[in-house]
C-alpha positions as YAML, in Angstrom:
chain: A
units: angstrom
residues:
- id: 1
  name: THR
  ca: [-12.48, -9.44, 174.95]
- id: 2
  name: GLY
  ca: [-13.00, -13.16, 174.41]
- id: 3
  name: PRO
  ca: [-12.19, -15.93, 174.54]
- id: 4
  name: GLY
  ca: [-14.62, -16.61, 171.72]
- id: 5
  name: ASN
  ca: [-15.87, -14.33, 168.99]
- id: 6
  name: GLY
  ca: [-18.05, -11.31, 168.35]
- id: 7
  name: ILE
  ca: [-21.20, -11.34, 166.23]
- id: 8
  name: GLN
  ca: [-22.99, -9.07, 163.78]
- id: 9
  name: LEU
  ca: [-26.66, -8.42, 164.47]
- id: 10
  name: THR
  ca: [-29.26, -8.31, 161.71]
- id: 11
  name: SER
  ca: [-29.29, -4.52, 162.15]
- id: 12
  name: GLY
  ca: [-25.63, -4.47, 161.08]
- id: 13
  name: ARG
  ca: [-24.40, -3.68, 164.61]
- id: 14
  name: LEU
  ca: [-21.14, -5.38, 165.61]
- id: 15
  name: LEU
  ca: [-21.24, -6.76, 169.15]
- id: 16
  name: VAL
  ca: [-18.24, -8.11, 171.08]
- id: 17
  name: PRO
  ca: [-18.60, -9.95, 174.42]
- id: 18
  name: CYS
  ca: [-16.06, -8.80, 177.04]
- id: 19
  name: ASP
  ca: [-15.37, -8.88, 180.75]
- id: 20
  name: HIS
  ca: [-13.61, -6.65, 183.24]
- id: 21
  name: ARG
  ca: [-12.68, -6.27, 186.90]
- id: 22
  name: ILE
  ca: [-13.04, -3.23, 189.11]
- id: 23
  name: ARG
  ca: [-9.74, -2.08, 190.56]
- id: 24
  name: GLY
  ca: [-9.47, -2.87, 194.25]
- id: 25
  name: LEU
  ca: [-12.06, -5.67, 194.27]
- id: 26
  name: PRO
  ca: [-11.08, -9.36, 194.54]
- id: 27
  name: ARG
  ca: [-10.73, -11.43, 191.38]
- id: 28
  name: PRO
  ca: [-14.09, -13.29, 191.77]
- id: 29
  name: ASP
  ca: [-15.84, -9.95, 191.33]
- id: 30
  name: SER
  ca: [-15.29, -9.92, 187.58]
- id: 31
  name: LEU
  ca: [-18.18, -8.67, 185.44]
- id: 32
  name: SER
  ca: [-19.27, -9.39, 181.89]
- id: 33
  name: HIS
  ca: [-20.08, -6.55, 179.49]
- id: 34
  name: VAL
  ca: [-20.21, -5.92, 175.74]
- id: 35
  name: ILE
  ca: [-18.92, -3.29, 173.36]
- id: 36
  name: TYR
  ca: [-20.66, -2.46, 170.09]
- id: 37
  name: SER
  ca: [-20.16, -0.55, 166.87]
- id: 38
  name: VAL
  ca: [-22.81, 0.90, 164.54]
- id: 39
  name: ASP
  ca: [-20.31, 2.13, 161.93]
- id: 40
  name: HIS
  ca: [-18.61, -1.16, 160.99]
- id: 41
  name: GLY
  ca: [-15.87, -0.90, 163.61]
- id: 42
  name: ILE
  ca: [-14.73, 2.68, 163.07]
- id: 43
  name: THR
  ca: [-15.89, 3.64, 166.57]
- id: 44
  name: TRP
  ca: [-16.99, 1.58, 169.56]
- id: 45
  name: LYS
  ca: [-19.31, 2.18, 172.50]
- id: 46
  name: LEU
  ca: [-19.62, 0.48, 175.87]
- id: 47
  name: GLY
  ca: [-22.78, -1.57, 176.19]
- id: 48
  name: GLY
  ca: [-24.50, -2.93, 179.26]
- id: 49
  name: THR
  ca: [-22.67, -4.48, 182.21]
- id: 50
  name: LEU
  ca: [-23.81, -7.67, 183.92]
- id: 51
  name: SER
  ca: [-23.67, -8.53, 187.62]
- id: 52
  name: LYS
  ca: [-20.59, -9.63, 189.57]
- id: 53
  name: LYS
  ca: [-19.06, -13.11, 189.37]
- id: 54
  name: THR
  ca: [-19.55, -13.37, 185.59]
- id: 55
  name: ASN
  ca: [-16.97, -13.44, 182.79]
- id: 56
  name: GLU
  ca: [-15.99, -15.12, 179.50]
- id: 57
  name: CYS
  ca: [-19.38, -14.46, 177.95]
- id: 58
  name: GLU
  ca: [-20.70, -15.51, 174.52]
- id: 59
  name: ALA
  ca: [-23.53, -13.93, 172.53]
- id: 60
  name: VAL
  ca: [-26.07, -15.00, 169.94]
- id: 61
  name: GLU
  ca: [-28.99, -13.12, 168.38]
- id: 62
  name: THR
  ca: [-32.41, -14.76, 168.50]
- id: 63
  name: VAL
  ca: [-34.82, -14.72, 165.58]
- id: 64
  name: THR
  ca: [-36.85, -12.01, 167.33]
- id: 65
  name: GLY
  ca: [-33.81, -9.71, 167.56]
- id: 66
  name: THR
  ca: [-33.19, -10.24, 171.27]
- id: 67
  name: VAL
  ca: [-29.56, -10.92, 172.19]
- id: 68
  name: TYR
  ca: [-28.82, -13.86, 174.48]
- id: 69
  name: LEU
  ca: [-25.63, -13.71, 176.56]
- id: 70
  name: ASN
  ca: [-24.30, -16.90, 178.13]
- id: 71
  name: MET
  ca: [-21.62, -16.50, 180.82]
- id: 72
  name: ARG
  ca: [-19.11, -18.36, 182.89]
- id: 73
  name: SER
  ca: [-20.23, -18.19, 186.52]
- id: 74
  name: LYS
  ca: [-18.10, -17.77, 189.63]
- id: 75
  name: HIS
  ca: [-21.05, -18.32, 191.97]
- id: 76
  name: GLY
  ca: [-19.93, -21.85, 192.91]
- id: 77
  name: LYS
  ca: [-23.10, -23.55, 191.66]
- id: 78
  name: ASN
  ca: [-21.60, -25.40, 188.67]
- id: 79
  name: ARG
  ca: [-24.11, -23.85, 186.29]
- id: 80
  name: ARG
  ca: [-23.88, -21.45, 183.36]
- id: 81
  name: VAL
  ca: [-25.67, -18.13, 183.75]
- id: 82
  name: TYR
  ca: [-27.43, -16.04, 181.11]
- id: 83
  name: ALA
  ca: [-29.19, -12.75, 180.41]
- id: 84
  name: TRP
  ca: [-31.20, -11.11, 177.59]
- id: 85
  name: SER
  ca: [-31.00, -7.76, 175.83]
- id: 86
  name: LYS
  ca: [-33.79, -6.19, 173.79]
- id: 87
  name: ASP
  ca: [-31.74, -3.18, 172.70]
- id: 88
  name: GLY
  ca: [-28.72, -4.70, 171.01]
- id: 89
  name: GLY
  ca: [-26.61, -5.06, 174.15]
- id: 90
  name: GLU
  ca: [-27.10, -1.58, 175.60]
- id: 91
  name: SER
  ca: [-28.84, -3.02, 178.66]
- id: 92
  name: TRP
  ca: [-29.44, -6.52, 180.08]
- id: 93
  name: SER
  ca: [-31.96, -8.43, 182.14]
- id: 94
  name: ASP
  ca: [-31.00, -9.87, 185.50]
- id: 95
  name: VAL
  ca: [-28.59, -12.81, 185.39]
- id: 96
  name: GLU
  ca: [-30.22, -16.23, 185.83]
- id: 97
  name: PHE
  ca: [-28.88, -19.76, 186.30]
- id: 98
  name: ASP
  ca: [-29.52, -22.44, 183.68]
- id: 99
  name: ASP
  ca: [-29.95, -25.72, 185.56]
- id: 100
  name: THR
  ca: [-29.59, -27.70, 182.32]
- id: 101
  name: LEU
  ca: [-26.14, -26.33, 181.52]
- id: 102
  name: LEU
  ca: [-23.95, -28.09, 184.07]
- id: 103
  name: SER
  ca: [-20.48, -26.56, 184.00]
- id: 104
  name: PRO
  ca: [-17.30, -26.07, 185.99]
- id: 105
  name: GLN
  ca: [-15.80, -22.58, 186.06]
- id: 106
  name: CYS
  ca: [-14.83, -22.72, 182.41]
- id: 107
  name: GLN
  ca: [-15.38, -21.01, 179.08]
- id: 108
  name: ALA
  ca: [-18.05, -22.24, 176.66]
- id: 109
  name: SER
  ca: [-19.09, -21.50, 173.07]
- id: 110
  name: ILE
  ca: [-22.39, -20.69, 171.38]
- id: 111
  name: VAL
  ca: [-23.33, -20.17, 167.72]
- id: 112
  name: ARG
  ca: [-26.45, -19.97, 165.60]
- id: 113
  name: PHE
  ca: [-26.74, -22.96, 163.29]
- id: 114
  name: THR
  ca: [-30.01, -22.39, 161.39]
- id: 115
  name: ASP
  ca: [-33.18, -20.35, 161.40]
- id: 116
  name: GLN
  ca: [-36.68, -21.39, 160.38]
- id: 117
  name: SER
  ca: [-36.89, -19.12, 157.35]
- id: 118
  name: ARG
  ca: [-33.91, -20.73, 155.63]
- id: 119
  name: ASN
  ca: [-33.54, -24.23, 157.07]
- id: 120
  name: GLY
  ca: [-36.90, -25.26, 158.47]
- id: 121
  name: LYS
  ca: [-36.05, -24.93, 162.18]
- id: 122
  name: ASN
  ca: [-34.41, -22.55, 164.59]
- id: 123
  name: ARG
  ca: [-31.27, -24.16, 165.97]
- id: 124
  name: VAL
  ca: [-28.58, -22.75, 168.27]
- id: 125
  name: LEU
  ca: [-25.56, -24.82, 169.34]
- id: 126
  name: PHE
  ca: [-23.67, -24.74, 172.64]
- id: 127
  name: SER
  ca: [-20.45, -26.49, 173.68]
- id: 128
  name: ASN
  ca: [-18.78, -26.85, 177.07]
- id: 129
  name: PRO
  ca: [-17.40, -29.42, 179.53]
- id: 130
  name: ALA
  ca: [-20.77, -30.65, 180.81]
- id: 131
  name: SER
  ca: [-19.56, -31.70, 184.24]
- id: 132
  name: LYS
  ca: [-18.59, -30.27, 187.60]
- id: 133
  name: SER
  ca: [-14.97, -30.64, 186.49]
- id: 134
  name: ARG
  ca: [-13.19, -29.91, 183.21]
- id: 135
  name: THR
  ca: [-14.26, -33.15, 181.53]
- id: 136
  name: ARG
  ca: [-16.91, -34.40, 179.11]
- id: 137
  name: MET
  ca: [-16.86, -31.94, 176.20]
- id: 138
  name: THR
  ca: [-20.47, -31.82, 174.98]
- id: 139
  name: VAL
  ca: [-22.35, -30.07, 172.17]
- id: 140
  name: ARG
  ca: [-26.07, -29.34, 172.69]
- id: 141
  name: ILE
  ca: [-28.89, -28.01, 170.52]
- id: 142
  name: SER
  ca: [-31.60, -25.51, 171.42]
- id: 143
  name: TYR
  ca: [-34.73, -25.48, 169.25]
- id: 144
  name: ASP
  ca: [-36.42, -22.63, 171.12]
- id: 145
  name: GLU
  ca: [-33.85, -19.84, 170.95]
- id: 146
  name: CYS
  ca: [-31.77, -20.73, 174.01]
- id: 147
  name: LYS
  ca: [-34.68, -21.25, 176.42]
- id: 148
  name: THR
  ca: [-34.03, -24.99, 176.71]
- id: 149
  name: TRP
  ca: [-31.27, -27.38, 175.60]
- id: 150
  name: ASN
  ca: [-31.21, -31.04, 174.66]
- id: 151
  name: GLU
  ca: [-28.84, -33.61, 176.17]
- id: 152
  name: GLY
  ca: [-26.46, -33.21, 173.24]
- id: 153
  name: ARG
  ca: [-23.61, -35.51, 172.28]
- id: 154
  name: VAL
  ca: [-20.26, -35.96, 173.94]
- id: 155
  name: LEU
  ca: [-17.18, -35.25, 171.84]
- id: 156
  name: ASN
  ca: [-14.72, -36.30, 174.54]
- id: 157
  name: GLU
  ca: [-15.51, -38.04, 177.83]
- id: 158
  name: GLY
  ca: [-12.12, -37.28, 179.35]
- id: 159
  name: PRO
  ca: [-10.40, -34.06, 180.38]
- id: 160
  name: SER
  ca: [-11.69, -31.10, 178.32]
- id: 161
  name: ALA
  ca: [-11.67, -27.34, 178.72]
- id: 162
  name: TYR
  ca: [-12.16, -24.39, 176.34]
- id: 163
  name: SER
  ca: [-13.93, -24.75, 172.98]
- id: 164
  name: ASP
  ca: [-15.07, -22.76, 169.97]
- id: 165
  name: LEU
  ca: [-17.89, -23.59, 167.54]
- id: 166
  name: CYS
  ca: [-18.32, -22.49, 163.94]
- id: 167
  name: ILE
  ca: [-20.39, -23.54, 160.93]
- id: 168
  name: ALA
  ca: [-18.59, -24.52, 157.71]
- id: 169
  name: PRO
  ca: [-19.88, -23.37, 154.29]
- id: 170
  name: ASP
  ca: [-21.31, -26.85, 153.64]
- id: 171
  name: MET
  ca: [-23.27, -26.61, 156.95]
- id: 172
  name: THR
  ca: [-21.17, -29.12, 158.82]
- id: 173
  name: ILE
  ca: [-20.50, -28.19, 162.44]
- id: 174
  name: CYS
  ca: [-16.93, -27.57, 163.61]
- id: 175
  name: CYS
  ca: [-15.63, -27.53, 167.17]
- id: 176
  name: VAL
  ca: [-12.04, -26.95, 168.24]
- id: 177
  name: TYR
  ca: [-11.41, -27.75, 171.89]
- id: 178
  name: GLU
  ca: [-8.76, -28.39, 174.52]
- id: 179
  name: CYS
  ca: [-8.47, -31.95, 175.78]
- id: 180
  name: GLY
  ca: [-6.08, -34.68, 176.88]
- id: 181
  name: ASN
  ca: [-5.67, -38.03, 178.60]
- id: 182
  name: LYS
  ca: [-4.42, -36.91, 182.01]
- id: 183
  name: GLY
  ca: [-5.27, -33.23, 181.78]
- id: 184
  name: PRO
  ca: [-7.36, -30.93, 179.57]
- id: 185
  name: TYR
  ca: [-4.44, -28.93, 178.11]
- id: 186
  name: GLU
  ca: [-2.39, -31.62, 176.36]
- id: 187
  name: ARG
  ca: [-3.66, -30.94, 172.85]
- id: 188
  name: LEU
  ca: [-6.14, -29.09, 170.66]
- id: 189
  name: THR
  ca: [-8.66, -31.27, 168.82]
- id: 190
  name: PHE
  ca: [-10.70, -30.26, 165.79]
- id: 191
  name: ALA
  ca: [-14.01, -32.13, 165.39]
- id: 192
  name: ARG
  ca: [-16.24, -31.87, 162.33]
- id: 193
  name: PHE
  ca: [-19.69, -33.48, 162.22]
- id: 194
  name: ASN
  ca: [-23.18, -33.03, 160.80]
- id: 195
  name: LEU
  ca: [-26.58, -32.45, 162.35]
- id: 196
  name: GLU
  ca: [-27.66, -36.08, 161.95]
- id: 197
  name: TRP
  ca: [-24.71, -37.23, 164.05]
- id: 198
  name: LEU
  ca: [-25.24, -34.52, 166.66]
- id: 199
  name: SER
  ca: [-28.95, -35.35, 167.00]
- id: 200
  name: ASN
  ca: [-28.47, -39.14, 166.99]
- id: 201
  name: GLY
  ca: [-30.38, -39.32, 163.73]
- id: 202
  name: THR
  ca: [-33.48, -37.49, 164.98]
- id: 203
  name: ASP
  ca: [-32.88, -34.29, 163.01]
- id: 204
  name: ARG
  ca: [-31.48, -33.38, 159.62]
- id: 205
  name: LEU
  ca: [-31.21, -30.29, 157.47]
- id: 206
  name: GLU
  ca: [-33.95, -29.46, 155.01]
- id: 207
  name: LYS
  ca: [-33.24, -27.70, 151.78]
- id: 208
  name: ALA
  ca: [-33.16, -23.95, 152.19]
- id: 209
  name: ASN
  ca: [-36.41, -22.17, 151.42]
- id: 210
  name: ARG
  ca: [-36.11, -19.68, 148.57]
...
């Protein structure tokens, strides 16, 4: 499992992104999959498996109930890949490349920030080293449930690697990530910022609808 975190769907199902390798096949032939629980973690079932050359996947549920899975790619195209599930992770669509999400072979993070019913807009956040190498840690916003992503803002121009996003109780955005001056593994940095900073002042939170 991991790196990253599992999620709970609106149905109550727990869903954990994972990856595996098939014994006897070379390391690039890793595959992403998920496990899920419908009884709050007492028992677990194997969900759908994705195609070869995928691993270190991250999941988020869309407002329609579809699950979006974003994966590290070993296809050599410096792009993230993704797939969709309409049955809570039991099966997946074909894997596709996202030409917007430039990436080396590296982990990334994704998290829901807001939904329209409570905060005026649907917003999902994504962080990764937005480069062909492990540099330029960037956080992006999707306003259309992971179909497209904005240019985002750069947290660190230099060497950067793995990251993890979360939302604080006061709705500030938190990102912990690997970075350094000469290499990406010299230190862990914790960044905390708000939506106005992330959007360069073009977006801000509205009061929650009651």
